[in-house]
Amino acid sequence: MDKIDNIANFLNNNSKKCLAINGAWGIGKTYLWKQVEKKLSKVNKDKKVVYIDLFGKESYKQIFEEIVAILHGNYNKITQTTLKSLEDLVKCISGGLISLNSDTIFSFLKKKDFENIIVCFDNIERRSDSLSLKEILGLVNLLKEDKECNVVIIFHKEELNRMINKDTEENNKQSWYEIYKEKIIDYEFVINDNSKVANSIISNKIECDEKVQNIIFECYQRFCSNNLRLLLKFIEYVNYFNKECFNQYHSDKFFYIVLNIYYRDLLKYTKQHYYIPINEHDKNIDIPIFQEYFNNYYVLSHEKMSILKNNFENSLKNYDRMYFLDYHNKYLYGNLNDIDFAKYIEDLFPKFKNYIYENGTYYSITYYQGFFKLYKKITSKELDCKKNIEKNFIKELVEYEFNISILHDPFHENFYKEIKDMIEKNEEYKNYYQELQSEKRKNINIDSFFNSLTSNKIIQTFNYNVIGNIIVLRLKA
């Protein structure tokens, strides 16, 4: 019997119980509860769940109104009454946890209204500051003890503790949970791992073979921090790109290797879109066309999709880099040893067609420097092609600085700043950089350059640093 069955049976076979479901945001607490609801509907058709999302709720009156609306269909048909005796009863039964004014007591609060009812309060930590935790727990106790129904509360304990509710400040260092658990909560279910749920979601929502599903699951385990909401968003975007692009190349022998790279970067952009930190991602590899997908309301234009397809197809043809990325993956997560991986670095790096930009993906100088350091650590010597690769980046920097038609944006600025930082640390590279700049000034034809540009193009790509370089060149011409 699994956890869903256990929880459903616990709530179906008992009364006057409070079940707590505790876990981090996004880990699947609400998802679990919805599965329990489905199970309960099969076990006992007479059971009814009153689900209350406390997100933004400002008063217990709002909660009462929502409960009435769910039970009776229309709150306006229920007459509000003022019964002083019921007010006193609330104070007594809730153990003094809450004190309700008489004009907030509703005539619907009768025991028979709660026969076969389970009340679920979700997102307790996201309630409004005007609704205290003490009031919520008092209401839970009232429903449990006076109305004899089962109550489920869903929350993230650590987040509640972090909020430092004012009602518990007087209790020294005791958390709200330590104070009220014994009085109110009968059973706690803690979600620490949701890998089985994530696997099930991927299997149900991704119509691809098992290898593709495994790649997505690996991305989830490494980069999603058990956040099922993030996984569901990611799957939505994966399905779009699978249908429009990736699945067309399924038969290629490098399909899974290339797909893994694209999925990881798509997930990185997904997290950026929702303001989730991307510290664990490899930011030295970047596929910027994904940003256009998010900027354009989750769709790529026909032109941009054609570019993505072309990039993906070319990635499949770039055997040397694909081989290296595969070996790197085996080195990180498989059983490839240091010596063998160093040999692959030595053999494959010189064969790359383009060190900086290949098939829609940017590779930064820091990306290569990480491998240079690793190679030296393993072999105790410098990689033979190291200087050649670094000089390729310096050449690229000079082209960037003197080409106004190249797009200048924060990503590119940071990308090329890393090259400048490398140059500043090496006298030989400083001289090489200056030589390339001088050579560029001699060869560029300023008049024909300006004549080739339309005013719109200049405005679109305007950048103070580039314009400054062009002005210097024109003065020297």
Tab-separated table of C-alpha atoms in Angstrom:
chain	number	residue	atom	x	y	z
A	1	MET	CA	0.000	0.000	0.000
A	2	ASP	CA	1.520	3.365	-1.012
A	3	LYS	CA	1.423	6.719	0.781
A	4	ILE	CA	-1.666	7.918	-1.128
A	5	ASP	CA	-3.616	4.842	-0.039
A	6	ASN	CA	-2.390	5.241	3.540
A	7	ILE	CA	-3.457	8.878	3.777
A	8	ALA	CA	-6.833	8.214	2.116
A	9	ASN	CA	-7.576	5.316	4.467
A	10	PHE	CA	-6.483	7.348	7.492
A	11	LEU	CA	-8.904	10.152	6.637
A	12	ASN	CA	-11.732	7.819	5.610
A	13	ASN	CA	-11.604	5.559	8.673
A	14	ASN	CA	-11.146	8.223	11.337
A	15	SER	CA	-12.877	11.389	12.497
A	16	LYS	CA	-11.764	14.429	14.485
A	17	LYS	CA	-8.216	14.098	13.108
A	18	CYS	CA	-5.801	16.709	11.793
A	19	LEU	CA	-3.280	15.624	9.142
A	20	ALA	CA	-0.312	17.888	8.373
A	21	ILE	CA	1.460	17.696	4.998
A	22	ASN	CA	4.821	19.417	5.274
A	23	GLY	CA	7.421	20.056	2.582
A	24	ALA	CA	9.371	22.680	0.653
A	25	TRP	CA	7.740	24.914	-1.935
A	26	GLY	CA	7.206	23.149	-5.235
A	27	ILE	CA	8.016	19.696	-3.877
A	28	GLY	CA	4.511	18.411	-4.661
A	29	LYS	CA	2.412	18.823	-1.516
A	30	THR	CA	-0.685	20.039	-3.360
A	31	TYR	CA	-0.098	17.490	-6.139
A	32	LEU	CA	-0.041	14.733	-3.499
A	33	TRP	CA	-3.240	16.020	-1.931
A	34	LYS	CA	-5.077	16.071	-5.262
A	35	GLN	CA	-4.093	12.410	-5.729
A	36	VAL	CA	-5.452	11.650	-2.243
A	37	GLU	CA	-8.718	13.412	-3.170
A	38	LYS	CA	-9.083	11.184	-6.224
A	39	LYS	CA	-8.447	8.115	-4.088
A	40	LEU	CA	-10.999	9.208	-1.484
A	41	SER	CA	-13.660	9.667	-4.150
A	42	LYS	CA	-13.162	6.022	-5.122
A	43	VAL	CA	-13.011	4.659	-1.574
A	44	ASN	CA	-16.019	6.603	-0.279
A	45	LYS	CA	-18.236	8.478	-2.730
A	46	ASP	CA	-20.013	10.222	0.158
A	47	LYS	CA	-16.826	11.969	1.272
A	48	LYS	CA	-16.568	15.598	0.225
A	49	VAL	CA	-13.425	17.736	0.353
A	50	VAL	CA	-13.618	21.448	1.094
A	51	TYR	CA	-10.334	22.792	-0.286
A	52	ILE	CA	-9.346	26.285	0.898
A	53	ASP	CA	-6.282	28.007	-0.532
A	54	LEU	CA	-5.149	30.509	2.098
A	55	PHE	CA	-2.939	32.435	-0.313
A	56	GLY	CA	-3.705	36.116	0.311
A	57	LYS	CA	-6.562	35.421	2.730
A	58	GLU	CA	-6.916	38.386	5.103
A	59	SER	CA	-9.453	37.203	7.677
A	60	TYR	CA	-11.149	34.120	9.051
A	61	LYS	CA	-14.423	35.628	7.780
A	62	GLN	CA	-13.192	35.112	4.211
A	63	ILE	CA	-12.434	31.504	5.081
A	64	PHE	CA	-15.910	30.971	6.553
A	65	GLU	CA	-17.525	32.498	3.479
A	66	GLU	CA	-15.589	30.201	1.155
A	67	ILE	CA	-16.464	27.118	3.201
A	68	VAL	CA	-20.144	28.074	3.092
A	69	ALA	CA	-19.993	28.696	-0.654
A	70	ILE	CA	-18.498	25.253	-1.249
A	71	LEU	CA	-20.953	23.468	1.049
A	72	HIS	CA	-24.115	25.350	0.053
A	73	GLY	CA	-23.286	26.736	-3.381
A	74	ASN	CA	-24.128	30.373	-2.663
A	75	TYR	CA	-23.012	32.268	0.392
A	76	ASN	CA	-25.572	35.037	-0.175
A	77	LYS	CA	-28.351	32.562	0.656
A	78	ILE	CA	-26.898	31.987	4.120
A	79	THR	CA	-28.025	34.443	6.761
A	80	GLN	CA	-25.393	35.886	9.079
A	81	THR	CA	-26.433	35.817	12.741
A	82	THR	CA	-25.090	37.124	15.985
A	83	LEU	CA	-25.220	34.496	18.685
A	84	LYS	CA	-23.355	35.377	21.837
A	85	SER	CA	-23.525	31.816	23.086
A	86	LEU	CA	-21.779	30.524	19.985
A	87	GLU	CA	-19.082	33.126	20.426
A	88	ASP	CA	-18.420	31.798	23.934
A	89	LEU	CA	-18.428	28.233	22.586
A	90	VAL	CA	-15.777	29.113	20.003
A	91	LYS	CA	-13.525	30.561	22.689
A	92	CYS	CA	-13.967	27.518	24.879
A	93	ILE	CA	-13.476	24.818	22.234
A	94	SER	CA	-10.547	26.515	20.529
A	95	GLY	CA	-8.754	26.545	23.844
A	96	GLY	CA	-8.552	30.328	23.805
A	97	LEU	CA	-6.547	30.295	20.598
A	98	ILE	CA	-9.001	32.623	18.863
A	99	SER	CA	-11.585	35.132	19.938
A	100	LEU	CA	-14.322	35.765	17.370
A	101	ASN	CA	-16.728	38.656	17.382
A	102	SER	CA	-20.365	37.635	17.427
A	103	ASP	CA	-21.067	39.184	14.019
A	104	THR	CA	-18.605	36.768	12.387
A	105	ILE	CA	-20.376	33.620	13.548
A	106	PHE	CA	-22.472	31.954	10.887
A	107	SER	CA	-25.649	29.961	11.282
A	108	PHE	CA	-24.321	27.241	8.971
A	109	LEU	CA	-21.853	26.033	11.604
A	110	LYS	CA	-23.778	22.925	12.607
A	111	LYS	CA	-22.386	19.469	13.089
A	112	LYS	CA	-24.605	17.920	10.427
A	113	ASP	CA	-23.140	20.315	7.837
A	114	PHE	CA	-19.801	18.592	8.302
A	115	GLU	CA	-20.817	14.956	8.053
A	116	ASN	CA	-18.401	13.202	5.658
A	117	ILE	CA	-16.535	16.491	5.157
A	118	ILE	CA	-12.757	16.910	5.050
A	119	VAL	CA	-11.555	20.514	5.195
A	120	CYS	CA	-8.133	21.154	3.644
A	121	PHE	CA	-6.199	24.384	4.254
A	122	ASP	CA	-3.356	24.888	1.761
A	123	ASN	CA	-0.581	27.520	1.569
A	124	ILE	CA	-0.777	28.490	5.236
A	125	GLU	CA	2.534	30.342	5.001
A	126	ARG	CA	1.195	32.479	2.133
A	127	ARG	CA	-1.737	33.966	3.995
A	128	SER	CA	-1.965	37.714	4.517
A	129	ASP	CA	-0.161	39.191	7.532
A	130	SER	CA	-3.533	40.350	8.865
A	131	LEU	CA	-4.617	36.728	9.319
A	132	SER	CA	-2.588	35.273	12.174
A	133	LEU	CA	-1.412	31.699	12.394
A	134	LYS	CA	-3.020	31.507	15.817
A	135	GLU	CA	-6.444	32.207	14.281
A	136	ILE	CA	-5.976	29.533	11.611
A	137	LEU	CA	-4.948	26.891	14.127
A	138	GLY	CA	-7.845	27.868	16.377
A	139	LEU	CA	-10.222	27.390	13.446
A	140	VAL	CA	-8.646	23.978	12.736
A	141	ASN	CA	-9.224	22.992	16.351
A	142	LEU	CA	-12.825	24.270	16.214
A	143	LEU	CA	-13.632	22.249	13.086
A	144	LYS	CA	-11.938	19.142	14.456
A	145	GLU	CA	-13.311	19.113	17.996
A	146	ASP	CA	-16.742	20.748	17.653
A	147	LYS	CA	-17.739	19.691	14.143
A	148	GLU	CA	-15.958	16.324	14.369
A	149	CYS	CA	-14.626	16.519	10.841
A	150	ASN	CA	-11.131	15.755	9.611
A	151	VAL	CA	-8.851	18.655	8.746
A	152	VAL	CA	-5.760	18.693	6.522
A	153	ILE	CA	-3.226	21.509	6.679
A	154	ILE	CA	-0.549	21.933	3.999
A	155	PHE	CA	2.491	24.104	4.631
A	156	HIS	CA	6.266	24.572	4.471
A	157	LYS	CA	7.423	24.485	8.095
A	158	GLU	CA	10.801	26.129	7.484
A	159	GLU	CA	9.197	29.046	5.661
A	160	LEU	CA	6.692	29.531	8.476
A	161	ASN	CA	9.513	29.519	11.017
A	162	ARG	CA	11.438	32.036	8.926
A	163	MET	CA	8.504	34.396	8.917
A	164	ILE	CA	8.708	34.564	12.761
A	165	ASN	CA	5.019	34.977	13.437
A	166	LYS	CA	4.395	37.667	16.056
A	167	ASP	CA	2.029	35.371	17.933
A	168	THR	CA	4.922	33.078	18.922
A	169	GLU	CA	7.572	35.676	19.774
A	170	GLU	CA	6.652	35.575	23.437
A	171	ASN	CA	7.493	31.855	23.585
A	172	ASN	CA	11.235	32.384	23.472
A	173	LYS	CA	12.903	30.183	20.862
A	174	GLN	CA	10.087	27.659	20.492
A	175	SER	CA	8.640	27.493	16.966
A	176	TRP	CA	4.920	27.630	16.315
A	177	TYR	CA	5.098	23.945	15.397
A	178	GLU	CA	6.547	22.908	18.744
A	179	ILE	CA	3.923	24.947	20.552
A	180	TYR	CA	0.776	23.765	18.767
A	181	LYS	CA	1.608	20.363	17.251
A	182	GLU	CA	0.664	18.349	20.326
A	183	LYS	CA	-2.621	20.249	20.760
A	184	ILE	CA	-3.839	20.154	17.170
A	185	ILE	CA	-1.920	17.871	14.785
A	186	ASP	CA	-2.503	14.111	15.004
A	187	TYR	CA	-0.338	12.920	12.123
A	188	GLU	CA	2.379	14.587	10.060
A	189	PHE	CA	3.420	13.518	6.577
A	190	VAL	CA	6.736	15.032	5.451
A	191	ILE	CA	7.730	15.107	1.769
A	192	ASN	CA	11.518	15.091	1.410
A	193	ASP	CA	11.861	13.400	-1.956
A	194	ASN	CA	9.513	13.450	-4.933
A	195	SER	CA	11.589	11.608	-7.522
A	196	LYS	CA	8.938	8.910	-8.043
A	197	VAL	CA	6.261	11.537	-8.614
A	198	ALA	CA	8.556	13.426	-11.010
A	199	ASN	CA	9.260	10.227	-12.942
A	200	SER	CA	5.547	9.520	-13.190
A	201	ILE	CA	4.790	13.045	-14.443
A	202	ILE	CA	7.519	12.821	-17.078
A	203	SER	CA	6.290	9.405	-18.256
A	204	ASN	CA	2.710	10.638	-18.549
A	205	LYS	CA	3.376	13.995	-20.172
A	206	ILE	CA	6.359	13.331	-22.470
A	207	GLU	CA	5.475	11.260	-25.542
A	208	CYS	CA	9.014	10.129	-26.327
A	209	ASP	CA	11.149	7.074	-25.782
A	210	GLU	CA	12.619	6.159	-22.416
A	211	LYS	CA	16.049	7.669	-23.177
A	212	VAL	CA	14.526	11.101	-23.768
A	213	GLN	CA	12.477	10.787	-20.575
A	214	ASN	CA	15.639	9.834	-18.676
A	215	ILE	CA	17.423	12.958	-19.960
A	216	ILE	CA	14.552	15.118	-18.699
A	217	PHE	CA	14.534	13.314	-15.356
A	218	GLU	CA	18.300	13.813	-15.013
A	219	CYS	CA	17.825	17.542	-15.721
A	220	TYR	CA	15.134	17.621	-13.049
A	221	GLN	CA	17.282	15.895	-10.436
A	222	ARG	CA	20.334	18.069	-11.082
A	223	PHE	CA	18.781	21.477	-11.625
A	224	CYS	CA	15.204	21.678	-10.301
A	225	SER	CA	15.704	21.282	-6.523
A	226	ASN	CA	12.621	19.017	-6.210
A	227	ASN	CA	10.388	21.750	-7.667
A	228	LEU	CA	7.511	20.007	-9.440
A	229	ARG	CA	5.970	23.291	-10.568
A	230	LEU	CA	9.195	24.102	-12.389
A	231	LEU	CA	9.219	20.598	-13.895
A	232	LEU	CA	5.681	21.035	-15.255
A	233	LYS	CA	6.628	24.351	-16.876
A	234	PHE	CA	9.776	22.816	-18.323
A	235	ILE	CA	7.812	19.870	-19.750
A	236	GLU	CA	5.418	22.301	-21.440
A	237	TYR	CA	8.325	23.981	-23.236
A	238	VAL	CA	10.069	20.685	-23.995
A	239	ASN	CA	6.930	19.373	-25.711
A	240	TYR	CA	6.811	22.490	-27.884
A	241	PHE	CA	10.404	22.177	-29.050
A	242	ASN	CA	10.179	18.399	-29.439
A	243	LYS	CA	7.204	18.783	-31.763
A	244	GLU	CA	8.517	21.761	-33.731
A	245	CYS	CA	12.169	20.772	-33.995
A	246	PHE	CA	13.989	18.086	-32.010
A	247	ASN	CA	11.928	14.982	-32.851
A	248	GLN	CA	12.731	15.378	-36.542
A	249	TYR	CA	16.310	14.260	-35.871
A	250	HIS	CA	15.549	11.319	-33.603
A	251	SER	CA	17.270	8.767	-35.834
A	252	ASP	CA	20.675	10.464	-35.705
A	253	LYS	CA	23.337	8.653	-33.651
A	254	PHE	CA	24.228	11.857	-31.766
A	255	PHE	CA	20.603	12.805	-31.122
A	256	TYR	CA	20.610	12.104	-27.381
A	257	ILE	CA	23.928	13.875	-26.780
A	258	VAL	CA	22.829	17.040	-28.583
A	259	LEU	CA	19.339	16.888	-27.067
A	260	ASN	CA	20.839	16.778	-23.570
A	261	ILE	CA	22.751	20.022	-24.235
A	262	TYR	CA	19.691	21.796	-25.625
A	263	TYR	CA	17.409	20.573	-22.820
A	264	ARG	CA	19.799	21.815	-20.142
A	265	ASP	CA	20.022	25.251	-21.667
A	266	LEU	CA	16.250	25.396	-22.187
A	267	LEU	CA	15.843	24.617	-18.491
A	268	LYS	CA	18.351	27.355	-17.644
A	269	TYR	CA	16.296	29.895	-19.609
A	270	THR	CA	13.093	28.553	-18.025
A	271	LYS	CA	14.509	29.236	-14.568
A	272	GLN	CA	15.675	32.695	-15.590
A	273	HIS	CA	12.195	33.432	-16.906
A	274	TYR	CA	10.716	32.667	-13.485
A	275	TYR	CA	13.520	34.425	-11.582
A	276	ILE	CA	14.960	31.197	-10.183
A	277	PRO	CA	18.745	31.199	-9.554
A	278	ILE	CA	20.832	29.325	-12.140
A	279	ASN	CA	24.048	29.017	-10.130
A	280	GLU	CA	24.422	25.286	-10.743
A	281	HIS	CA	24.071	25.581	-14.526
A	282	ASP	CA	27.011	25.778	-16.919
A	283	LYS	CA	26.729	29.426	-17.909
A	284	ASN	CA	29.744	29.067	-20.226
A	285	ILE	CA	27.485	27.369	-22.786
A	286	ASP	CA	24.581	29.431	-24.082
A	287	ILE	CA	21.843	29.005	-26.719
A	288	PRO	CA	20.334	32.526	-26.829
A	289	ILE	CA	17.517	31.680	-29.252
A	290	PHE	CA	15.609	30.227	-26.288
A	291	GLN	CA	15.361	33.731	-24.836
A	292	GLU	CA	13.492	34.835	-27.959
A	293	TYR	CA	10.978	32.057	-27.337
A	294	PHE	CA	10.173	33.470	-23.894
A	295	ASN	CA	10.212	37.055	-25.110
A	296	ASN	CA	7.733	36.191	-27.876
A	297	TYR	CA	5.018	34.681	-25.635
A	298	TYR	CA	6.232	31.070	-25.817
A	299	VAL	CA	6.528	30.703	-29.568
A	300	LEU	CA	9.287	31.079	-32.145
A	301	SER	CA	8.692	32.705	-35.492
A	302	HIS	CA	9.103	30.575	-38.590
A	303	GLU	CA	12.413	32.266	-39.299
A	304	LYS	CA	13.777	31.679	-35.790
A	305	MET	CA	12.585	28.079	-35.753
A	306	SER	CA	14.427	27.497	-39.036
A	307	ILE	CA	17.577	28.860	-37.427
A	308	LEU	CA	17.135	26.545	-34.440
A	309	LYS	CA	16.628	23.543	-36.718
A	310	ASN	CA	19.720	24.441	-38.694
A	311	ASN	CA	21.760	24.829	-35.505
A	312	PHE	CA	20.509	21.528	-34.111
A	313	GLU	CA	21.229	19.733	-37.378
A	314	ASN	CA	24.746	21.194	-37.577
A	315	SER	CA	25.373	20.154	-33.979
A	316	LEU	CA	24.614	16.566	-34.998
A	317	LYS	CA	27.196	16.843	-37.797
A	318	ASN	CA	29.898	18.261	-35.565
A	319	TYR	CA	31.229	14.897	-34.530
A	320	ASP	CA	34.347	16.021	-32.693
A	321	ARG	CA	32.571	18.356	-30.295
A	322	MET	CA	29.732	15.883	-29.790
A	323	TYR	CA	32.233	13.136	-29.000
A	324	PHE	CA	33.951	15.407	-26.499
A	325	LEU	CA	30.694	16.424	-24.794
A	326	ASP	CA	29.778	12.760	-24.507
A	327	TYR	CA	33.149	11.903	-22.957
A	328	HIS	CA	32.879	14.864	-20.610
A	329	ASN	CA	29.500	13.592	-19.449
A	330	LYS	CA	30.963	10.121	-18.871
A	331	TYR	CA	33.839	11.680	-16.952
A	332	LEU	CA	31.497	13.626	-14.671
A	333	TYR	CA	28.812	10.998	-14.137
A	334	GLY	CA	30.260	7.735	-15.438
A	335	ASN	CA	33.464	5.804	-14.901
A	336	LEU	CA	35.842	7.585	-17.310
A	337	ASN	CA	39.147	8.142	-15.474
A	338	ASP	CA	41.382	11.248	-15.378
A	339	ILE	CA	44.072	9.984	-17.734
A	340	ASP	CA	41.666	8.900	-20.454
A	341	PHE	CA	39.702	12.144	-20.259
A	342	ALA	CA	42.925	14.187	-20.526
A	343	LYS	CA	43.743	12.244	-23.711
A	344	TYR	CA	40.354	13.128	-25.182
A	345	ILE	CA	40.966	16.806	-24.385
A	346	GLU	CA	44.350	16.611	-26.090
A	347	ASP	CA	42.990	14.785	-29.124
A	348	LEU	CA	39.651	16.534	-29.730
A	349	PHE	CA	40.225	20.189	-28.818
A	350	PRO	CA	42.422	20.916	-31.868
A	351	LYS	CA	39.714	19.458	-34.142
A	352	PHE	CA	36.881	21.794	-33.150
A	353	LYS	CA	35.617	23.763	-36.156
A	354	ASN	CA	34.933	26.916	-34.191
A	355	TYR	CA	35.983	27.516	-30.626
A	356	ILE	CA	33.625	30.397	-29.863
A	357	TYR	CA	30.285	29.928	-31.585
A	358	GLU	CA	29.014	26.679	-33.009
A	359	ASN	CA	25.525	25.733	-34.135
A	360	GLY	CA	23.679	28.299	-32.068
A	361	THR	CA	25.787	27.745	-28.943
A	362	TYR	CA	28.356	30.130	-27.432
A	363	TYR	CA	31.408	28.704	-25.656
A	364	SER	CA	33.197	31.233	-23.441
A	365	ILE	CA	36.910	31.477	-22.702
A	366	THR	CA	36.230	30.466	-19.093
A	367	TYR	CA	34.644	27.278	-20.437
A	368	TYR	CA	37.961	26.289	-22.029
A	369	GLN	CA	40.080	27.571	-19.163
A	370	GLY	CA	38.372	25.109	-16.863
A	371	PHE	CA	39.569	22.260	-19.097
A	372	PHE	CA	43.049	23.789	-19.402
A	373	LYS	CA	43.408	23.753	-15.618
A	374	LEU	CA	42.043	20.226	-15.337
A	375	TYR	CA	44.406	18.979	-18.073
A	376	LYS	CA	47.409	20.560	-16.338
A	377	LYS	CA	46.365	19.119	-12.990
A	378	ILE	CA	46.181	15.613	-14.476
A	379	THR	CA	49.254	15.717	-16.758
A	380	SER	CA	51.403	18.389	-15.049
A	381	LYS	CA	51.840	20.208	-18.365
A	382	GLU	CA	50.078	22.804	-20.493
A	383	LEU	CA	47.790	21.715	-23.310
A	384	ASP	CA	49.569	22.234	-26.655
A	385	CYS	CA	46.619	24.001	-28.294
A	386	LYS	CA	45.903	26.262	-25.304
A	387	LYS	CA	47.643	29.350	-26.707
A	388	ASN	CA	46.051	28.888	-30.124
A	389	ILE	CA	42.549	28.713	-28.608
A	390	GLU	CA	43.132	31.779	-26.441
A	391	LYS	CA	44.444	33.784	-29.411
A	392	ASN	CA	41.342	32.817	-31.360
A	393	PHE	CA	39.300	34.490	-28.652
A	394	ILE	CA	41.458	37.633	-28.840
A	395	LYS	CA	40.875	37.794	-32.604
A	396	GLU	CA	37.165	37.460	-31.995
A	397	LEU	CA	37.291	40.294	-29.453
A	398	VAL	CA	38.912	42.652	-31.970
A	399	GLU	CA	36.282	41.801	-34.592
A	400	TYR	CA	33.587	42.506	-32.050
A	401	GLU	CA	35.039	45.860	-31.061
A	402	PHE	CA	35.354	47.173	-34.618
A	403	ASN	CA	32.194	45.780	-36.152
A	404	ILE	CA	29.182	48.005	-35.540
A	405	SER	CA	26.867	45.509	-37.237
A	406	ILE	CA	27.406	43.002	-34.432
A	407	LEU	CA	24.686	43.106	-31.782
A	408	HIS	CA	25.934	44.621	-28.523
A	409	ASP	CA	23.917	43.518	-25.517
A	410	PRO	CA	24.623	42.515	-21.871
A	411	PHE	CA	25.280	38.873	-22.776
A	412	HIS	CA	27.867	39.745	-25.428
A	413	GLU	CA	29.439	42.436	-23.273
A	414	ASN	CA	29.998	39.950	-20.434
A	415	PHE	CA	31.168	37.296	-22.874
A	416	TYR	CA	33.897	39.536	-24.284
A	417	LYS	CA	34.783	41.051	-20.914
A	418	GLU	CA	36.101	37.625	-19.897
A	419	ILE	CA	38.507	37.775	-22.841
A	420	LYS	CA	39.691	41.236	-21.786
A	421	ASP	CA	40.297	39.946	-18.279
A	422	MET	CA	42.468	37.171	-19.714
A	423	ILE	CA	44.462	39.689	-21.787
A	424	GLU	CA	45.113	41.914	-18.754
A	425	LYS	CA	46.861	39.036	-16.983
A	426	ASN	CA	49.262	38.220	-19.836
A	427	GLU	CA	51.840	40.625	-21.346
A	428	GLU	CA	52.209	38.528	-24.502
A	429	TYR	CA	48.467	38.708	-25.088
A	430	LYS	CA	48.425	42.457	-24.445
A	431	ASN	CA	50.965	42.942	-27.246
A	432	TYR	CA	49.120	40.541	-29.544
A	433	TYR	CA	45.837	42.370	-28.870
A	434	GLN	CA	47.403	45.751	-29.698
A	435	GLU	CA	48.954	44.369	-32.889
A	436	LEU	CA	45.566	43.085	-34.059
A	437	GLN	CA	43.961	46.447	-33.316
A	438	SER	CA	46.633	48.303	-35.282
A	439	GLU	CA	46.272	45.915	-38.203
A	440	LYS	CA	42.521	46.404	-38.142
A	441	ARG	CA	42.888	50.183	-38.281
A	442	LYS	CA	45.168	49.940	-41.320
A	443	ASN	CA	42.890	47.668	-43.307
A	444	ILE	CA	39.453	49.061	-42.592
A	445	ASN	CA	37.938	51.413	-45.198
A	446	ILE	CA	35.997	53.911	-43.114
A	447	ASP	CA	34.102	55.600	-45.964
A	448	SER	CA	32.847	52.379	-47.521
A	449	PHE	CA	32.022	51.089	-44.054
A	450	PHE	CA	29.770	54.049	-43.292
A	451	ASN	CA	28.216	53.958	-46.757
A	452	SER	CA	27.212	50.323	-46.263
A	453	LEU	CA	25.159	51.108	-43.172
A	454	THR	CA	21.574	52.329	-43.163
A	455	SER	CA	20.480	54.744	-40.470
A	456	ASN	CA	18.156	52.125	-38.968
A	457	LYS	CA	20.974	49.624	-38.691
A	458	ILE	CA	23.189	52.144	-36.924
A	459	ILE	CA	20.434	53.001	-34.466
A	460	GLN	CA	19.643	49.313	-33.848
A	461	THR	CA	23.215	48.387	-33.052
A	462	PHE	CA	24.271	51.671	-31.455
A	463	ASN	CA	26.891	51.261	-28.742
A	464	TYR	CA	29.010	54.029	-27.230
A	465	ASN	CA	32.183	51.942	-27.121
A	466	VAL	CA	31.898	50.922	-30.771
A	467	ILE	CA	31.042	54.416	-31.970
A	468	GLY	CA	34.052	55.676	-30.034
A	469	ASN	CA	36.294	53.238	-31.878
A	470	ILE	CA	34.854	54.273	-35.244
A	471	ILE	CA	35.380	57.976	-34.472
A	472	VAL	CA	39.004	57.289	-33.576
A	473	LEU	CA	39.462	55.397	-36.839
A	474	ARG	CA	37.925	58.213	-38.900
A	475	LEU	CA	40.174	60.810	-37.267
A	476	LYS	CA	43.236	58.689	-38.001
A	477	ALA	CA	42.163	57.921	-41.591
